[in-house]
mmCIF file of C-alpha atoms in Angstrom:
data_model
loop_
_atom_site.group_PDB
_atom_site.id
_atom_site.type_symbol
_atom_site.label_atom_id
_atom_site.label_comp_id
_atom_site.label_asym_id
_atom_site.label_seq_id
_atom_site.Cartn_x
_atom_site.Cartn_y
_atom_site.Cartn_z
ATOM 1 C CA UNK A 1 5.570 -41.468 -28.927
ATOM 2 C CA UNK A 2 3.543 -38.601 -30.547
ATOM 3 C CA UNK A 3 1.591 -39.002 -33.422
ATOM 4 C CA UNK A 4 2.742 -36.583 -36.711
ATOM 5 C CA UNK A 5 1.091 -33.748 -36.824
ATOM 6 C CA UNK A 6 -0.139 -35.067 -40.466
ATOM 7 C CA UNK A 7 -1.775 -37.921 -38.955
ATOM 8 C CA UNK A 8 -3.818 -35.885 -36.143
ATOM 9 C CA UNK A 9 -7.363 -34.725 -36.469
ATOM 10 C CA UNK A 10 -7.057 -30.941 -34.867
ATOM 11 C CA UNK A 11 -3.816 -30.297 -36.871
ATOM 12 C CA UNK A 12 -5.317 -31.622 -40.400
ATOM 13 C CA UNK A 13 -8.864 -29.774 -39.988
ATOM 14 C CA UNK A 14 -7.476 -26.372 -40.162
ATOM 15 C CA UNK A 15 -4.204 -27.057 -42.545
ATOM 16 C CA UNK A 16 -6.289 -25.679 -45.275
ATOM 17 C CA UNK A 17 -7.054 -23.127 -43.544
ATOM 18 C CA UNK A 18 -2.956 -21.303 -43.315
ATOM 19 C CA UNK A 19 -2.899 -20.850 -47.601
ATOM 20 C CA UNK A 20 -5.819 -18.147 -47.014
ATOM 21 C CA UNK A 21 -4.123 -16.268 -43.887
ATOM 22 C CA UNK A 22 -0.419 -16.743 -42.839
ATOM 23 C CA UNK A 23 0.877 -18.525 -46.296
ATOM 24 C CA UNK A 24 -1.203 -16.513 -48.702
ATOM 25 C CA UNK A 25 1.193 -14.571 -49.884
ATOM 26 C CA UNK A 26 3.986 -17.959 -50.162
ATOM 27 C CA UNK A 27 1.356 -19.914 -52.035
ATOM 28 C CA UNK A 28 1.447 -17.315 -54.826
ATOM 29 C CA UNK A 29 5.234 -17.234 -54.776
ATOM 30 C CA UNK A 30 5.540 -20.570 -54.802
ATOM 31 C CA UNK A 31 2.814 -21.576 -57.523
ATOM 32 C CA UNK A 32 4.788 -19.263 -59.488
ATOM 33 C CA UNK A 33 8.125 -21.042 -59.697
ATOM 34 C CA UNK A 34 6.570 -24.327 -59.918
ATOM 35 C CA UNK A 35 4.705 -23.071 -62.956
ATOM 36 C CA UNK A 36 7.861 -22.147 -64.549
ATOM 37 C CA UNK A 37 9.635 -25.678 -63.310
ATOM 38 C CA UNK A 38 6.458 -27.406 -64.876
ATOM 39 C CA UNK A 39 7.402 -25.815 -68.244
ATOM 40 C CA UNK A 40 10.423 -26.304 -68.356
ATOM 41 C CA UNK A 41 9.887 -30.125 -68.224
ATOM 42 C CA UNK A 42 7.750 -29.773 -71.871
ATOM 43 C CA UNK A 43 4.491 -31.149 -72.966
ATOM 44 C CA UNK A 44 3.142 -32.720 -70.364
ATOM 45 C CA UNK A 45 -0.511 -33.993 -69.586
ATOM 46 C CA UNK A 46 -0.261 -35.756 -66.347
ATOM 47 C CA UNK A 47 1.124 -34.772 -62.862
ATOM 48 C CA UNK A 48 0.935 -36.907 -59.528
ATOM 49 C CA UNK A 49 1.611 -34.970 -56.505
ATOM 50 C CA UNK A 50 2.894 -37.079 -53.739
ATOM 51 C CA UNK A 51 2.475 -36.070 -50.301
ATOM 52 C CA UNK A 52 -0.432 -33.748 -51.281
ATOM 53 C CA UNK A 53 -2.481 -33.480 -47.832
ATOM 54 C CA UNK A 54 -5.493 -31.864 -48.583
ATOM 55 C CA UNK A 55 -4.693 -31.618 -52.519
ATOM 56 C CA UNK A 56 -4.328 -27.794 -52.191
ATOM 57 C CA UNK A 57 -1.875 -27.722 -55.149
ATOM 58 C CA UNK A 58 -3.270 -31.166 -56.830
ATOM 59 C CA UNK A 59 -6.476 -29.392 -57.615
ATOM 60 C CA UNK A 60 -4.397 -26.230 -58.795
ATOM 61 C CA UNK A 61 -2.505 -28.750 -61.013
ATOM 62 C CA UNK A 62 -5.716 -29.405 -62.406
ATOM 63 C CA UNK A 63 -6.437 -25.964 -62.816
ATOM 64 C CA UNK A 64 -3.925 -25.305 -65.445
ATOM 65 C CA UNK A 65 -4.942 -28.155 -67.190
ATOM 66 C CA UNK A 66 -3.382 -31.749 -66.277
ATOM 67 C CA UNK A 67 -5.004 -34.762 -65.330
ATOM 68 C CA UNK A 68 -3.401 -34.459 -61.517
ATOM 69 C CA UNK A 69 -3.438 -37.200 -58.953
ATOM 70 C CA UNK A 70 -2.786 -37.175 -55.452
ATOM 71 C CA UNK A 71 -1.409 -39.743 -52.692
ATOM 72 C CA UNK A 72 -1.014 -39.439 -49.798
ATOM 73 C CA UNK A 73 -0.207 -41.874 -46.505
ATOM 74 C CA UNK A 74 -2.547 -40.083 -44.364
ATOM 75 C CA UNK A 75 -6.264 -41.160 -44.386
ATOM 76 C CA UNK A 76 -7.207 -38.414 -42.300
ATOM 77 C CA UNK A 77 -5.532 -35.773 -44.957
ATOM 78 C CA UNK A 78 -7.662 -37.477 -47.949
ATOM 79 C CA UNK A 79 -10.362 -37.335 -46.354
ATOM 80 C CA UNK A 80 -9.999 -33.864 -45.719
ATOM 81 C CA UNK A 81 -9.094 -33.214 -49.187
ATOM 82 C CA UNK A 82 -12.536 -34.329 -50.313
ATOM 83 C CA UNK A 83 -13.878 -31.263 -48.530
ATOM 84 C CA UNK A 84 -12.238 -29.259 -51.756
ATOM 85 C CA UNK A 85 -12.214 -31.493 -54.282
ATOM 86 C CA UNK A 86 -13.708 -34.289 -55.879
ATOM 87 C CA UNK A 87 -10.600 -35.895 -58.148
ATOM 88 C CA UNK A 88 -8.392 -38.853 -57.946
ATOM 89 C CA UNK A 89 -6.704 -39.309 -54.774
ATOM 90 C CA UNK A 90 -4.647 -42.447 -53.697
ATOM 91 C CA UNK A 91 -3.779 -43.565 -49.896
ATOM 92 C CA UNK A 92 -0.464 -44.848 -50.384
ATOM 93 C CA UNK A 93 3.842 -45.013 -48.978
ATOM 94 C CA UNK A 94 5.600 -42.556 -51.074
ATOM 95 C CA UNK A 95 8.698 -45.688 -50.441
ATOM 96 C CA UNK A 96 6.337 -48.061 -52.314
ATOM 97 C CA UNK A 97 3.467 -46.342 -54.710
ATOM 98 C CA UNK A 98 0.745 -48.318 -55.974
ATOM 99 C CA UNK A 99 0.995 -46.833 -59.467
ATOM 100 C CA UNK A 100 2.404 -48.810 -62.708
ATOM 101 C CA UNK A 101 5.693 -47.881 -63.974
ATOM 102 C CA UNK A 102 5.807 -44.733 -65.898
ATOM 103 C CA UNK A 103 1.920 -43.830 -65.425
ATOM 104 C CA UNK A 104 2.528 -39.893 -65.209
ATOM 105 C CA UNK A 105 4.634 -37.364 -66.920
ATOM 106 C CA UNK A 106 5.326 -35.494 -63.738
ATOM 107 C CA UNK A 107 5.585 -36.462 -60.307
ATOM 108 C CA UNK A 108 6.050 -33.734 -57.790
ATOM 109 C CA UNK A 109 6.699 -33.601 -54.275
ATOM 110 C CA UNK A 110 5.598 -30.003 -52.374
ATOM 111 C CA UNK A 111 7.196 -29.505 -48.797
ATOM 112 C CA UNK A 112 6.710 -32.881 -48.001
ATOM 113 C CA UNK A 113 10.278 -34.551 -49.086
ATOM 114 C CA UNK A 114 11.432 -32.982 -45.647
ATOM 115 C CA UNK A 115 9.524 -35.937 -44.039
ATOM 116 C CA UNK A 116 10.029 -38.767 -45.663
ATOM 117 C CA UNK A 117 12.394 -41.077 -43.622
ATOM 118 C CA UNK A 118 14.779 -42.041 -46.768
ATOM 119 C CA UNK A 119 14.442 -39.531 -49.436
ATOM 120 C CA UNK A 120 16.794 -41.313 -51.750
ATOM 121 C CA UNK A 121 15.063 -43.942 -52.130
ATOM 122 C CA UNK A 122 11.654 -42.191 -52.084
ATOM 123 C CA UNK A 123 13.248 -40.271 -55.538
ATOM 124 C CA UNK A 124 14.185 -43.244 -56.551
ATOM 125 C CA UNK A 125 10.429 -44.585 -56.447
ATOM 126 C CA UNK A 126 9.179 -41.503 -58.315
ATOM 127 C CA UNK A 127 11.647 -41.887 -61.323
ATOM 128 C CA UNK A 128 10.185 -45.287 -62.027
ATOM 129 C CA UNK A 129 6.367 -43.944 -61.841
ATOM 130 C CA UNK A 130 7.325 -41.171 -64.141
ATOM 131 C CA UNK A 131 7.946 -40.533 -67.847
ATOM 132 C CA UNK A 132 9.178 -37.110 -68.492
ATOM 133 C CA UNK A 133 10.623 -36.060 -64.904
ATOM 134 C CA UNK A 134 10.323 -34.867 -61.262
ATOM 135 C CA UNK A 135 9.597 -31.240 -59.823
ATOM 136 C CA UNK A 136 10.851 -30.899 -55.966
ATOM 137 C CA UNK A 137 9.402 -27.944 -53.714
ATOM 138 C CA UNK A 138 11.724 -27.718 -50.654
ATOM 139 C CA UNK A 139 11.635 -25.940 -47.563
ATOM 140 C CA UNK A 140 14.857 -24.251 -47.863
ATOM 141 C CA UNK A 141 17.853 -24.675 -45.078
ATOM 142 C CA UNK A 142 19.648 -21.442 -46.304
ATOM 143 C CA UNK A 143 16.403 -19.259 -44.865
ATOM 144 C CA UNK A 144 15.485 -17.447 -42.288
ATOM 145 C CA UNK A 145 12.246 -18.823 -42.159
ATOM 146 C CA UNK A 146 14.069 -22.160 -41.777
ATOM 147 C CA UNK A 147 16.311 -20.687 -38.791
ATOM 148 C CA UNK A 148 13.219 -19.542 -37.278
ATOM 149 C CA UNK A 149 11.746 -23.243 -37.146
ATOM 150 C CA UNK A 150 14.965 -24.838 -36.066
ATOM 151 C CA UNK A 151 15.046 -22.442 -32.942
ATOM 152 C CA UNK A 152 11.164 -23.510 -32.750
ATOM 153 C CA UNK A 153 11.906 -26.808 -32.823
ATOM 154 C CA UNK A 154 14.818 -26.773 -29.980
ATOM 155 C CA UNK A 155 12.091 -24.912 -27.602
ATOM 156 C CA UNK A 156 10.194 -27.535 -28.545
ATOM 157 C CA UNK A 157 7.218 -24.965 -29.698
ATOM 158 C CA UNK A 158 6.378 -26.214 -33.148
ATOM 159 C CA UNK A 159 4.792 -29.649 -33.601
ATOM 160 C CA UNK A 160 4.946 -29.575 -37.956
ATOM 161 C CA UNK A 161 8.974 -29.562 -38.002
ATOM 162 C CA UNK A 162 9.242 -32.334 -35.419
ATOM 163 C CA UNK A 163 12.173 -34.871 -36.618
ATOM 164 C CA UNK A 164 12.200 -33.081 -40.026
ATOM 165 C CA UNK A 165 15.049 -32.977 -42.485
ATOM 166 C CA UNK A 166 15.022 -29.271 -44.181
ATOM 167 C CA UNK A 167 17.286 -29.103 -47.426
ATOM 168 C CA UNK A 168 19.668 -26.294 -49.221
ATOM 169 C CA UNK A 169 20.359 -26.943 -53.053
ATOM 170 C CA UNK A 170 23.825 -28.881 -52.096
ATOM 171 C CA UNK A 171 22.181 -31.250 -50.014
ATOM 172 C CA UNK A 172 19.290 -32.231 -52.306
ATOM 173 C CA UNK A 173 21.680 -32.367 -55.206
ATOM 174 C CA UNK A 174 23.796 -34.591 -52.913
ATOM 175 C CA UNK A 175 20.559 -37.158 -52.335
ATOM 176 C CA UNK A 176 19.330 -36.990 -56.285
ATOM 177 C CA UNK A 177 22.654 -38.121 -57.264
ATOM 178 C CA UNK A 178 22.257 -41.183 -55.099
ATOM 179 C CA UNK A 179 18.821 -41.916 -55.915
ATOM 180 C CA UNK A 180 18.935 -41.148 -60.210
ATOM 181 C CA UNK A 181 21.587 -42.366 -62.524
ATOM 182 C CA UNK A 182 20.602 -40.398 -65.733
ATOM 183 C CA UNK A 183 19.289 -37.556 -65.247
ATOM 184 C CA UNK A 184 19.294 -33.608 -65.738
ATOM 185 C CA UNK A 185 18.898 -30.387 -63.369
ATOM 186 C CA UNK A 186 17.230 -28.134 -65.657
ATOM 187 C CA UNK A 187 15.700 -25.217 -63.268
ATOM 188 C CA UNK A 188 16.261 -24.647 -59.725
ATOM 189 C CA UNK A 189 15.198 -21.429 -58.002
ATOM 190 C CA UNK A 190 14.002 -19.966 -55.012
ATOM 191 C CA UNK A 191 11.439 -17.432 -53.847
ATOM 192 C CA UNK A 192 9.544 -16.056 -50.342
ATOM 193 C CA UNK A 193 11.690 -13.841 -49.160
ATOM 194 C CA UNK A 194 11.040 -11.626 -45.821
ATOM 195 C CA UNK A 195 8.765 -8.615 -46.446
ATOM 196 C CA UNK A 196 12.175 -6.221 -45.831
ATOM 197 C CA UNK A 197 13.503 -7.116 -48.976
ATOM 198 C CA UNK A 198 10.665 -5.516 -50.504
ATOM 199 C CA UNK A 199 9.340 -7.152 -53.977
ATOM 200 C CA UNK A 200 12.790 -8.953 -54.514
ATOM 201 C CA UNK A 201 11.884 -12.505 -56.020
ATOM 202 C CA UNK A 202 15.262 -13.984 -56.878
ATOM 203 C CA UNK A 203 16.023 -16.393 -59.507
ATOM 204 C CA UNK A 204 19.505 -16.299 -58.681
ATOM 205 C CA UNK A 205 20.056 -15.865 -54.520
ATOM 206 C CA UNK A 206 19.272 -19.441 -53.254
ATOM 207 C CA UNK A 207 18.505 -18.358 -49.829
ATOM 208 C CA UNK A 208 14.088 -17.919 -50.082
ATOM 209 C CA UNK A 209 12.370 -19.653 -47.820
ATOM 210 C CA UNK A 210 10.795 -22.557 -50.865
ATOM 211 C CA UNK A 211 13.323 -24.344 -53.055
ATOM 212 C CA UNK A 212 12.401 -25.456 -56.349
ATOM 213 C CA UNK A 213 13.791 -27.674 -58.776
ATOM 214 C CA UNK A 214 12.953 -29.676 -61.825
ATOM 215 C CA UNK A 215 14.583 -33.283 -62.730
ATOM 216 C CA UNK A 216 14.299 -33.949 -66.514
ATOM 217 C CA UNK A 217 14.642 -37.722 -66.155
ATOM 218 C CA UNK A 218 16.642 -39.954 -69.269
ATOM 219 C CA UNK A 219 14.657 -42.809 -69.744
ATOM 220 C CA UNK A 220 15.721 -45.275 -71.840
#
């Protein structure tokens, strides 16, 4: 069986590499909504990313001011990471993280929920690392971009969506009600649409190609 792509050398050397040319313009759409998802979770000081491969948006966490931590359960992507930046990174399971209960205000998961074998309980692990709550970027179902890599995927052409799970906002509200008991959807959104729709940026058509949502969590 085939290694994922995440844990092979000439895939992870030139990840980096697609935020400067193909994804350029999605990394600014995207950094956008999380932004506003970040805020609307309050005053926070501390964000772990989990699945953060080469720490692309860790080290933009840190940017805007938050002590940001990333894990990851592929050596070869940390190491990689250190190629950018020089912060705290973590080789860990995203089913079982090394981190004490309710370490970080934020924990946030960026297109890598889609493959994690049992996202429920993978939400599950996050609530109990964090305080305040949880900010999910998705690769969205409802999307064209998402039909695109499904049809990829069945001409077996495209090695990064290989047994992935791709979610629409019913679905992932589906697996956070399984996973959290109190909690609170207070933003979802979605953005990077095709270039023929112009500048449209939607707040309110949940078919862009990146999901976002924020979890305020009710700790007791």
């Amino acid at each position: 069986m085939q290694k994922p792509w995440f844990l092979r050398k000439e895939y992870v050397e030139s990840y980096e590499q697609y935020y400067e040319t193909k994804y350029k313009r999605a990394d600014i759409l995207e950094k956008e909504v999380l932004k506003e998802a970040i805020l609307k979770l309050g005053n926070g000081k501390s964000i772990l990313e989990i699945g953060c491969g080469t720490c692309h948006f860790t080290r933009w966490f840190e940017s805007l001011g938050y002590y940001a931590v990333g894990v990851d359960i592929s050596i070869l992507m940390l190491k990689e990471s250190k190629k950018y930046w020089k912060g705290d990174i973590i080789q860990g399971d995203s089913h079982y993280l090394p981190i004490r209960d309710k370490f970080f205000d934020y924990v946030t998961f960026i297109t890598c929920l889609e493959y994690m074998k049992e996202p429920h309980n993978v939400i599950k692990e996050a609530e109990r690392v964090a305080k305040k709550g949880i900010i999910l970027g998705l690769m969205n179902s409802w999307s064209l971009p998402t039909l695109r890599r499904r049809i990829q995927i069945a001409l077996g052409k495209n090695p990064f969506y290989i047994d992935t799970n791709f979610y629409s906002i019913l679905s992932i509200k589906k697996i956070i009600k399984r996973a959290l008991k109190k909690f609170k959807i207070i933003y979802s959104n979605s953005t990077v649409f095709p270039r023929i729709f112009g500048k449209l940026k939607s707040r309110r058509f949940p078919f862009g190609a990146f999901l976002c949502i924020a979890i305020q969590l009710e700790n007791k």
